Short mmCIF file of C-alpha atoms and ligand atoms in Angstrom, two decimals:
data_model
loop_
_atom_site.label_atom_id
_atom_site.label_comp_id
_atom_site.label_asym_id
_atom_site.label_seq_id
_atom_site.Cartn_x
_atom_site.Cartn_y
_atom_site.Cartn_z
CA MET A 5 -67.03 -13.92 79.11
CA ALA A 6 -68.21 -17.53 78.57
CA ARG A 7 -71.61 -16.44 79.68
CA LEU A 8 -71.99 -13.87 76.78
CA ASP A 9 -73.51 -14.30 73.38
CA PRO A 10 -70.91 -15.94 71.13
CA ALA A 11 -72.01 -13.54 68.37
CA LEU A 12 -70.44 -10.83 70.49
CA GLN A 13 -67.05 -12.48 70.95
CA ALA A 14 -66.11 -10.88 67.70
CA LEU A 15 -66.39 -7.42 69.18
CA ALA A 16 -64.30 -8.36 72.34
CA LEU A 17 -60.61 -7.81 73.02
CA ASP A 18 -59.08 -10.21 75.29
CA PRO A 19 -56.60 -9.63 76.97
CA VAL A 20 -57.74 -6.35 77.85
CA PRO A 21 -55.33 -3.37 76.93
CA GLU A 22 -53.43 -1.59 79.79
CA ARG A 23 -55.09 1.56 79.25
CA ASN A 24 -58.52 0.23 79.61
CA ARG A 25 -57.81 -1.04 83.19
CA ASN A 26 -58.08 2.29 84.79
CA ASP A 27 -59.01 6.06 84.41
CA TRP A 28 -57.09 9.04 85.52
CA SER A 29 -58.25 8.73 89.20
CA SER A 30 -55.51 7.70 91.77
CA LEU A 31 -57.08 4.22 92.33
CA ASP A 32 -55.49 0.91 91.47
CA PRO A 33 -55.93 -0.61 87.97
CA GLN A 34 -58.54 -3.40 87.55
CA SER A 35 -58.52 -6.48 85.38
CA PRO A 36 -62.04 -6.98 83.59
CA VAL A 37 -62.37 -10.04 81.71
CA ALA A 38 -62.79 -8.52 78.22
CA LEU A 39 -62.94 -5.13 76.33
CA PHE A 40 -65.90 -4.52 74.01
CA ARG A 41 -65.41 -1.98 71.32
CA PRO A 42 -68.84 -1.72 69.54
CA ARG A 43 -69.25 0.18 66.26
CA THR A 44 -72.77 0.90 66.22
CA THR A 45 -75.81 1.71 68.65
CA GLU A 46 -77.10 -1.79 67.68
CA ASP A 47 -73.79 -3.45 68.84
CA VAL A 48 -74.17 -1.60 72.16
CA ALA A 49 -77.71 -2.56 72.47
CA ALA A 50 -76.88 -6.26 71.73
CA ILE A 51 -74.24 -6.24 74.14
CA MET A 52 -76.53 -4.86 76.87
CA THR A 53 -79.27 -7.11 76.14
CA ALA A 54 -76.73 -10.07 76.56
CA ALA A 55 -75.33 -8.56 79.66
CA HIS A 56 -78.93 -8.12 81.22
CA THR A 57 -79.85 -11.70 80.37
CA THR A 58 -76.72 -13.02 81.87
CA GLY A 59 -76.19 -10.75 84.63
CA THR A 60 -72.74 -9.60 83.23
CA VAL A 61 -71.44 -6.36 84.76
CA VAL A 62 -70.62 -3.71 82.12
CA VAL A 63 -68.50 -0.54 82.63
CA PRO A 64 -68.81 1.99 79.88
CA GLN A 65 -65.55 3.93 78.91
CA GLY A 66 -64.84 7.07 76.86
CA GLY A 67 -61.45 8.80 76.88
CA LEU A 68 -60.59 7.48 80.49
CA THR A 69 -59.58 10.89 81.63
CA GLY A 70 -61.86 11.07 84.65
CA LEU A 71 -60.62 11.75 87.87
CA SER A 72 -63.20 10.10 90.12
CA GLY A 73 -62.96 6.50 88.93
CA GLY A 74 -66.17 6.37 87.13
CA ALA A 75 -64.82 4.54 84.11
CA ARG A 76 -62.49 2.25 86.04
CA PRO A 77 -63.40 -1.21 85.12
CA ILE A 78 -64.59 -3.93 87.67
CA GLU A 79 -63.00 -7.15 88.28
CA GLY A 80 -64.98 -10.01 86.74
CA GLY A 81 -67.01 -7.67 84.65
CA VAL A 82 -66.47 -6.31 80.91
CA ALA A 83 -65.49 -2.97 79.83
CA LEU A 84 -67.35 -1.13 76.91
CA SER A 85 -65.32 1.47 75.13
CA LEU A 86 -66.94 3.99 72.80
CA GLU A 87 -63.52 4.47 70.96
CA ARG A 88 -64.74 3.18 67.61
CA MET A 89 -68.03 5.24 67.59
CA THR A 90 -66.52 8.54 66.69
CA GLY A 91 -66.97 11.20 64.13
CA VAL A 92 -69.29 14.16 63.52
CA ILE A 93 -72.48 12.97 62.01
CA ASP A 94 -74.24 16.43 61.13
CA VAL A 95 -73.81 20.21 61.38
CA ASP A 96 -76.86 22.17 61.26
CA GLU A 97 -75.93 25.76 60.74
CA ALA A 98 -79.45 27.19 60.85
CA ALA A 99 -80.15 25.26 64.06
CA SER A 100 -76.49 25.85 65.25
CA THR A 101 -76.03 22.21 66.49
CA MET A 102 -73.69 19.38 65.90
CA THR A 103 -74.64 15.71 66.10
CA VAL A 104 -71.67 13.41 67.07
CA TRP A 105 -71.00 9.92 68.05
CA ALA A 106 -70.37 9.66 71.77
CA GLY A 107 -66.75 8.47 71.51
CA THR A 108 -65.61 11.49 69.46
CA PRO A 109 -62.69 13.44 71.24
CA LEU A 110 -63.77 16.84 72.43
CA GLU A 111 -60.86 18.61 70.44
CA VAL A 112 -62.20 17.07 67.32
CA ILE A 113 -65.62 18.72 67.96
CA GLN A 114 -64.09 21.93 68.81
CA LYS A 115 -62.03 21.83 65.51
CA ALA A 116 -65.06 20.65 63.38
CA ALA A 117 -67.22 23.78 64.69
CA GLU A 118 -64.29 26.06 64.00
CA GLU A 119 -63.92 25.07 60.43
CA ARG A 120 -67.47 26.12 59.82
CA GLY A 121 -67.21 29.46 61.80
CA LEU A 122 -68.96 28.01 64.79
CA TYR A 123 -67.84 27.35 68.36
CA PHE A 124 -68.27 24.47 70.69
CA SER A 125 -67.72 26.08 74.09
CA LEU A 126 -66.91 23.11 76.48
CA ASP A 127 -63.17 23.26 77.10
CA LEU A 128 -60.84 21.60 79.60
CA GLY A 129 -57.24 20.63 79.70
CA ALA A 130 -57.88 16.91 78.69
CA ARG A 131 -59.57 18.08 75.47
CA GLY A 132 -57.18 16.13 73.25
CA SER A 133 -57.97 12.74 74.88
CA CYS A 134 -61.35 13.00 76.66
CA ALA A 135 -64.47 11.84 74.71
CA ILE A 136 -67.79 13.82 74.42
CA GLY A 137 -69.84 10.94 75.79
CA GLY A 138 -67.67 11.02 79.00
CA ASN A 139 -67.88 14.91 79.18
CA VAL A 140 -71.62 14.64 79.13
CA SER A 141 -71.86 11.45 81.31
CA THR A 142 -69.95 13.60 83.95
CA ASN A 143 -71.67 16.78 83.20
CA ALA A 144 -68.14 18.19 82.82
CA GLY A 145 -67.57 22.02 83.41
CA GLY A 146 -64.18 23.40 82.52
CA ASN A 147 -62.81 26.80 81.50
CA ARG A 148 -65.75 28.75 80.08
CA VAL A 149 -68.63 27.68 82.32
CA ILE A 150 -69.06 31.46 83.47
CA ARG A 151 -70.33 32.19 79.92
CA TYR A 152 -71.77 29.10 78.24
CA GLY A 153 -72.58 26.65 81.17
CA MET A 154 -71.61 23.10 81.85
CA ALA A 155 -71.99 20.22 79.47
CA ARG A 156 -75.53 19.98 80.52
CA ASP A 157 -76.31 23.41 79.06
CA LEU A 158 -74.77 22.22 75.75
CA VAL A 159 -76.90 19.09 75.10
CA LEU A 160 -80.09 19.25 72.94
CA GLY A 161 -80.59 15.62 71.97
CA MET A 162 -79.39 12.29 73.11
CA GLU A 163 -79.45 8.68 72.09
CA VAL A 164 -78.71 6.23 74.96
CA VAL A 165 -78.95 2.53 75.52
CA LEU A 166 -80.54 1.49 78.73
CA PRO A 167 -78.94 -1.39 80.93
CA ASP A 168 -81.69 -3.83 79.35
CA GLY A 169 -80.55 -3.00 75.84
CA THR A 170 -83.53 -0.69 75.15
CA VAL A 171 -82.40 2.09 72.80
CA LEU A 172 -83.90 5.55 73.40
CA THR A 173 -83.28 7.73 70.41
CA ASN A 174 -84.24 11.49 70.73
CA LEU A 175 -81.83 13.58 68.47
CA ASN A 176 -83.84 16.76 69.27
CA LYS A 177 -82.37 19.89 67.86
CA MET A 178 -84.91 22.32 69.12
CA MET A 179 -84.20 24.76 71.81
CA LYS A 180 -87.87 24.54 73.13
CA ASN A 181 -89.43 21.26 73.57
CA ASN A 182 -91.60 20.91 76.74
CA THR A 183 -92.99 17.40 76.19
CA GLY A 184 -93.10 15.76 79.48
CA TYR A 185 -89.93 14.64 81.61
CA ASP A 186 -86.78 15.74 80.06
CA LEU A 187 -85.26 12.19 79.97
CA LYS A 188 -81.77 13.13 78.65
CA GLN A 189 -81.23 15.00 81.78
CA LEU A 190 -81.20 11.74 83.84
CA PHE A 191 -78.15 10.43 81.93
CA ILE A 192 -76.16 13.80 82.14
CA GLY A 193 -74.15 13.63 85.19
CA ALA A 194 -75.04 9.95 85.99
CA GLU A 195 -71.46 8.71 84.98
CA GLY A 196 -72.71 5.83 82.98
CA THR A 197 -74.74 4.19 85.83
CA LEU A 198 -78.19 4.52 84.09
CA GLY A 199 -77.42 4.25 80.36
CA ILE A 200 -74.68 4.48 77.70
CA ILE A 201 -74.86 7.44 75.56
CA THR A 202 -74.13 6.80 71.88
CA ARG A 203 -75.05 9.89 70.11
CA LEU A 204 -75.53 13.56 71.00
CA VAL A 205 -76.74 16.70 69.54
CA LEU A 206 -74.78 19.59 70.84
CA LYS A 207 -75.67 23.24 70.95
CA LEU A 208 -72.92 25.49 69.12
CA HIS A 209 -72.42 29.22 69.52
CA PRO A 210 -70.81 31.71 66.79
CA LEU A 211 -66.96 31.47 66.74
CA PRO A 212 -65.87 34.56 68.67
CA GLY A 213 -64.53 37.20 66.38
CA ALA A 214 -62.14 38.75 68.93
CA THR A 215 -60.44 36.98 72.00
CA HIS A 216 -58.47 38.94 74.58
CA ALA A 217 -56.87 37.80 77.80
CA ALA A 218 -54.86 39.20 80.70
CA VAL A 219 -52.87 37.93 83.52
CA LEU A 220 -53.25 40.07 86.58
CA GLY A 221 -51.51 40.06 90.02
CA ALA A 222 -53.36 40.89 93.21
CA ALA A 223 -52.53 41.53 96.63
CA SER A 224 -55.55 40.24 98.30
CA TYR A 225 -58.63 38.03 97.83
CA ASP A 226 -60.57 41.07 98.44
CA ALA A 227 -59.06 42.54 95.30
CA VAL A 228 -59.85 39.42 93.36
CA LEU A 229 -63.54 39.69 94.39
CA ASN A 230 -63.47 43.37 93.30
CA MET A 231 -61.97 42.21 90.00
CA LEU A 232 -64.75 39.71 89.34
CA THR A 233 -67.51 42.17 89.96
CA ALA A 234 -65.70 44.64 87.84
CA ALA A 235 -65.30 41.97 85.02
CA ARG A 236 -68.91 41.11 85.25
CA ARG A 237 -69.97 44.64 84.98
CA GLY A 238 -67.30 45.99 82.62
CA LEU A 239 -67.12 43.02 80.22
CA GLY A 240 -70.76 41.96 80.35
CA PRO A 241 -71.48 38.93 78.29
CA ASN A 242 -68.02 38.76 76.89
CA LEU A 243 -66.67 37.48 80.11
CA SER A 244 -65.63 34.09 79.17
CA ALA A 245 -63.15 32.81 81.74
CA PHE A 246 -62.31 34.06 85.33
CA GLU A 247 -59.54 31.72 86.63
CA VAL A 248 -57.50 32.22 89.90
CA MET A 249 -54.25 30.67 90.90
CA TRP A 250 -52.80 30.77 94.33
CA PRO A 251 -49.11 31.11 94.64
CA ASP A 252 -48.61 27.43 95.79
CA TYR A 253 -50.16 26.46 92.57
CA TRP A 254 -48.48 29.24 90.43
CA ASN A 255 -44.89 28.19 91.53
CA ILE A 256 -45.40 24.67 90.59
CA ALA A 257 -47.06 25.65 87.14
CA MET A 258 -43.87 27.83 86.37
CA ARG A 259 -41.87 24.45 86.32
CA ALA A 260 -44.00 22.99 83.54
CA GLU A 261 -42.53 22.58 80.15
CA GLY A 262 -43.12 25.73 78.00
CA VAL A 263 -44.78 27.79 80.68
CA ARG A 264 -43.56 31.08 81.92
CA SER A 265 -44.97 33.98 83.89
CA PRO A 266 -46.22 37.04 82.02
CA LEU A 267 -45.64 38.96 85.20
CA ALA A 268 -42.18 40.03 86.50
CA GLY A 269 -42.96 40.01 90.29
CA GLU A 270 -44.72 37.72 92.74
CA HIS A 271 -48.40 38.23 93.88
CA ALA A 272 -50.64 36.78 96.54
CA PHE A 273 -53.06 35.94 93.69
CA TYR A 274 -52.90 35.45 89.87
CA VAL A 275 -56.06 35.83 87.85
CA LEU A 276 -56.49 34.80 84.18
CA ILE A 277 -59.36 36.91 82.74
CA GLU A 278 -60.66 36.07 79.20
CA SER A 279 -63.11 38.19 76.96
CA GLN A 280 -64.79 36.85 73.72
CA GLY A 281 -66.25 39.34 71.62
CA THR A 282 -67.37 39.69 67.99
CA ASP A 283 -65.27 42.69 66.84
CA GLU A 284 -61.50 43.16 67.49
CA GLY A 285 -61.55 46.95 67.47
CA ILE A 286 -64.66 47.39 69.73
CA ASP A 287 -63.97 44.55 72.13
CA GLY A 288 -60.14 45.12 72.28
CA ALA A 289 -60.81 48.74 73.34
CA ARG A 290 -63.36 47.75 75.79
CA PHE A 291 -61.09 45.09 77.37
CA GLU A 292 -58.19 47.61 77.63
CA LYS A 293 -60.39 50.20 79.31
CA PHE A 294 -61.52 47.60 81.82
CA LEU A 295 -57.99 46.76 82.71
CA GLU A 296 -56.97 50.51 82.84
CA ALA A 297 -59.79 51.24 85.25
CA LEU A 298 -58.60 48.20 87.48
CA PHE A 299 -55.06 49.74 87.47
CA GLU A 300 -56.42 53.26 88.37
CA GLN A 301 -58.50 51.96 91.02
CA GLY A 302 -55.57 50.09 92.66
CA VAL A 303 -57.34 46.75 92.45
CA ILE A 304 -54.47 45.11 90.61
CA GLU A 305 -50.44 45.11 91.37
CA ASP A 306 -49.47 44.29 87.94
CA GLY A 307 -51.00 42.87 84.68
CA ALA A 308 -50.28 41.68 81.16
CA MET A 309 -52.66 41.98 78.27
CA SER A 310 -52.58 39.87 75.21
CA GLN A 311 -51.44 41.36 72.09
CA SER A 312 -52.24 38.24 69.86
CA LEU A 313 -53.82 34.93 70.03
CA SER A 314 -50.53 33.48 70.63
CA ASP A 315 -50.33 35.44 73.91
CA VAL A 316 -53.76 34.18 75.00
CA LYS A 317 -52.54 30.65 74.37
CA ALA A 318 -49.37 31.44 76.36
CA PHE A 319 -51.54 32.77 79.27
CA TRP A 320 -53.74 29.69 79.21
CA ALA A 321 -50.52 27.66 79.35
CA THR A 322 -50.22 28.69 83.07
CA ARG A 323 -53.55 27.18 83.78
CA ASP A 324 -53.45 24.23 81.48
CA ALA A 325 -50.20 23.24 83.21
CA ALA A 326 -52.51 21.70 85.90
CA ALA A 327 -52.76 18.59 83.49
CA GLU A 328 -48.99 18.09 83.76
CA PHE A 329 -48.80 18.05 87.48
CA LYS A 330 -48.56 14.35 87.64
CA ALA A 331 -45.28 14.40 86.22
CA LEU A 332 -44.20 17.26 88.33
CA LEU A 333 -45.58 16.28 91.69
CA GLY A 334 -45.75 12.41 91.46
CA PRO A 335 -48.87 10.66 92.89
CA HIS A 336 -51.23 13.36 94.25
CA MET A 337 -55.00 13.73 95.08
CA ALA A 338 -57.08 16.11 93.00
CA TYR A 339 -60.22 17.70 94.20
CA ASP A 340 -62.89 19.95 92.69
CA VAL A 341 -65.00 21.47 95.39
CA SER A 342 -67.40 24.33 95.05
CA MET A 343 -68.64 27.02 97.55
CA SER A 344 -69.75 30.60 97.74
CA VAL A 345 -67.17 32.57 95.85
CA GLY A 346 -66.74 34.99 98.64
CA ARG A 347 -65.47 32.23 101.13
CA MET A 348 -62.93 30.49 98.76
CA ASP A 349 -59.77 31.85 100.22
CA GLU A 350 -60.91 31.25 103.76
CA TYR A 351 -61.53 27.64 102.64
CA ALA A 352 -58.05 27.47 101.02
CA GLN A 353 -56.35 28.78 104.24
CA ALA A 354 -58.26 26.38 106.46
CA CYS A 355 -57.66 23.38 104.17
CA ARG A 356 -53.90 24.19 103.74
CA THR A 357 -53.73 24.62 107.61
CA ARG A 358 -55.56 21.37 108.53
CA LEU A 359 -53.79 19.10 106.01
CA ALA A 360 -50.48 20.24 107.09
CA ARG A 361 -51.58 19.59 110.81
CA ASP A 362 -53.55 16.41 110.56
CA VAL A 363 -51.63 14.59 107.66
CA PRO A 364 -47.91 14.32 108.30
CA GLY A 365 -45.89 15.80 105.47
CA CYS A 366 -48.92 16.94 103.38
CA LEU A 367 -48.63 19.66 100.95
CA SER A 368 -51.43 21.26 99.03
CA CYS A 369 -52.05 23.92 96.26
CA TYR A 370 -55.02 25.81 95.12
CA TYR A 371 -56.51 27.15 91.85
CA GLY A 372 -59.64 27.02 89.85
CA HIS A 373 -62.66 28.48 88.02
CA ILE A 374 -63.30 30.95 90.65
CA GLY A 375 -65.90 32.83 88.70
CA ASP A 376 -67.90 29.60 88.83
CA GLY A 377 -67.40 29.13 92.51
CA ASN A 378 -65.16 26.11 91.81
CA LEU A 379 -62.01 25.58 93.52
CA HIS A 380 -59.65 22.94 92.54
CA LEU A 381 -56.96 21.68 95.09
CA LEU A 382 -54.10 19.21 94.97
CA ALA A 383 -52.72 17.55 97.98
CA TRP A 384 -49.90 15.07 98.32
CA VAL A 385 -47.17 13.66 100.78
CA PRO A 386 -43.88 14.15 98.58
CA GLY A 387 -42.38 10.96 97.72
CA ASP A 388 -45.14 8.67 99.05
CA ALA A 389 -46.29 6.28 96.25
CA ALA A 390 -49.39 5.21 98.31
CA GLN A 391 -50.86 8.50 99.37
CA PRO A 392 -53.00 8.66 102.51
CA GLN A 393 -56.14 9.18 100.49
CA ALA A 394 -58.75 8.79 103.25
CA GLU A 395 -57.02 10.97 105.68
CA ILE A 396 -56.56 13.90 103.04
CA SER A 397 -60.34 13.39 101.87
CA LYS A 398 -61.59 13.47 105.37
CA VAL A 399 -60.02 16.95 105.75
CA VAL A 400 -60.92 18.42 102.51
CA TYR A 401 -64.57 17.13 102.61
CA GLU A 402 -65.24 17.80 106.34
CA ILE A 403 -64.40 21.43 105.72
CA ILE A 404 -66.47 21.67 102.65
CA ARG A 405 -69.35 20.31 104.68
CA ASP A 406 -68.94 22.88 107.32
CA PHE A 407 -68.91 25.66 104.49
CA GLY A 408 -72.02 24.23 103.10
CA GLY A 409 -70.38 23.55 99.63
CA SER A 410 -70.43 20.75 97.24
CA ILE A 411 -67.83 17.83 97.17
CA SER A 412 -67.82 17.86 93.43
CA ALA A 413 -68.34 20.81 91.36
CA GLU A 414 -67.52 19.30 88.01
CA HIS A 415 -65.50 15.83 88.14
CA GLY A 416 -68.34 13.76 89.70
CA ILE A 417 -68.75 11.09 92.19
CA GLY A 418 -67.44 8.00 90.72
CA LEU A 419 -65.83 5.79 93.31
CA THR A 420 -63.55 8.29 95.13
CA LYS A 421 -66.13 10.72 96.38
CA LYS A 422 -69.08 8.11 96.88
CA PRO A 423 -68.33 7.62 100.64
CA TYR A 424 -68.87 11.59 101.06
CA LEU A 425 -71.89 11.92 98.90
CA SER A 426 -74.14 12.56 102.07
CA TYR A 427 -72.09 15.62 102.75
CA SER A 428 -73.65 17.31 100.03
CA ARG A 429 -76.95 15.53 99.48
CA SER A 430 -79.74 14.94 101.96
CA PRO A 431 -80.98 11.38 102.90
CA GLU A 432 -84.14 12.01 100.88
CA GLU A 433 -82.19 12.90 97.73
CA LEU A 434 -79.83 9.83 98.14
CA ALA A 435 -83.00 7.46 98.57
CA LEU A 436 -84.60 8.93 95.46
CA MET A 437 -81.32 8.48 93.35
CA ALA A 438 -81.08 4.72 94.63
CA ARG A 439 -84.72 4.24 93.54
CA ILE A 440 -83.91 5.72 90.02
CA LYS A 441 -80.81 3.65 89.74
CA ALA A 442 -83.08 0.37 90.75
CA ALA A 443 -85.76 1.32 88.21
CA LEU A 444 -83.53 1.71 85.25
CA ASP A 445 -81.02 -1.02 86.17
CA PRO A 446 -82.75 -3.59 88.28
CA LYS A 447 -80.17 -6.19 87.93
CA GLY A 448 -77.46 -3.70 88.95
CA ILE A 449 -75.29 -4.56 86.00
CA LEU A 450 -74.41 -1.16 84.37
CA ASN A 451 -71.24 0.46 86.22
CA PRO A 452 -72.50 -0.90 89.66
CA GLY A 453 -70.92 0.58 92.84
CA LYS A 454 -70.28 3.98 91.18
CA VAL A 455 -72.20 7.17 92.58
CA ILE A 456 -74.93 5.52 94.39
CA ASP A 457 -75.84 2.07 95.60
CA ALA A 458 -79.26 0.52 94.95
CA PRO A 459 -80.82 -0.49 97.25
CA LEU A 460 -79.34 2.03 99.47
CA PRO A 461 -77.31 0.61 102.50
CA ALA A 462 -78.77 1.13 105.90
CA THR A 463 -78.28 4.90 107.16
CA GLU A 464 -75.67 3.80 109.87
CA ASP A 465 -73.44 2.28 107.07
CA ARG A 466 -73.74 5.16 104.81
CA THR A 467 -70.72 7.34 105.83
C1 LAC B 11 -59.10 21.49 85.74
C2 LAC B 11 -59.55 20.29 85.50
C3 LAC B 11 -58.69 19.21 86.29
O1 LAC B 11 -59.74 22.64 85.76
O2 LAC B 11 -60.85 20.26 86.10
O3 LAC B 11 -57.71 21.73 85.46
ZN1 ZN B 12 -61.69 22.21 86.45
#
């Protein structure tokens, strides 16, 4: 702290509040020397200029809901929270865009769009706490990727402060803009290692005029795959979510507060399908016809269709319950792998078996955005405060490597997955990432040690 410009002291909080000492990852809290809470882009630029000059480590923070340790502060460094840089700056109906400050909570953006008959499609369980700057920095996915894409697909313009304090402002609203390198892409998914996002121009969609959902029970994974093909074909562009929950997940979710099963019996798979259309009559009838055909073809064993928006919400509660698992399970490890959709149950079975065999007492449960090829799994040893993280991760990631999948579908690399990045990326790709990091942050002061090291350690140290 003493080495920072005294003019910046006014922006610093010391001691650092408890909540800024960690994110939602399962890592230990840290003690940064100070917390900065800038109000403007100029404040952020001044902090980074001073940090660059003095060689001070800075870790940017949004809503702190990340699961990979990307926003966890670093001992001896400072944390920089965007929590004061919030609010909607502009809604442009003709362009169908919203310009916001990076610290704005996701739910605030969703509601601001809705008030104008528009829709911001990014949605995830932590919507009330997470900030859009963090969502974009981690290229968050969530519940409706199958229809609208990841955070990356929803960003048109960006303002970002580089590690040396340079401000890049390009609040572009245009869909089409082929003018050289698309620089904003560098910062999307970089987890705050290349720059600090301060403002964003987001792409909006029309507010859906009719939303329907169903929870369906299936007897086999083949039936789930048939359902997915039928949903793509029968619902077309209306298909807005295809979530699958295995019984090990489902049985825990039913213990969460306010959650109950819309189905009477037990099934090998529980599927949540959502359709977003424009017309209650036409799209409701289409959804019903689609479900009837599934029944007639024997693809599903049982099903419940929503009759109202409150039913849709109640169905989603079975899936949103994942956010409450910390209270239900105690300490556990959370994973977000991706692979080919057809092999997901095979992966789940292999993982469940090997975790039980190789990690004494280890339990696991499976669910996720199966329509996007993204499986979530939680693994834990009951009653164990210190989870055998390395042993569990080794099993989960070695199998994903054998399946040719990705170690992170949507939560990012941060610290927790960094040792396994080479399972999903080639040495050439890792080397280029390290060169990009070194070029933008030559002093290694912005969120160092997250995602990728620059320079890259020698190959033999890299696993
Ligand atoms: C989910 C978050 C954890 O899908 O990615 O529940
Ligand atoms: Zn998810």
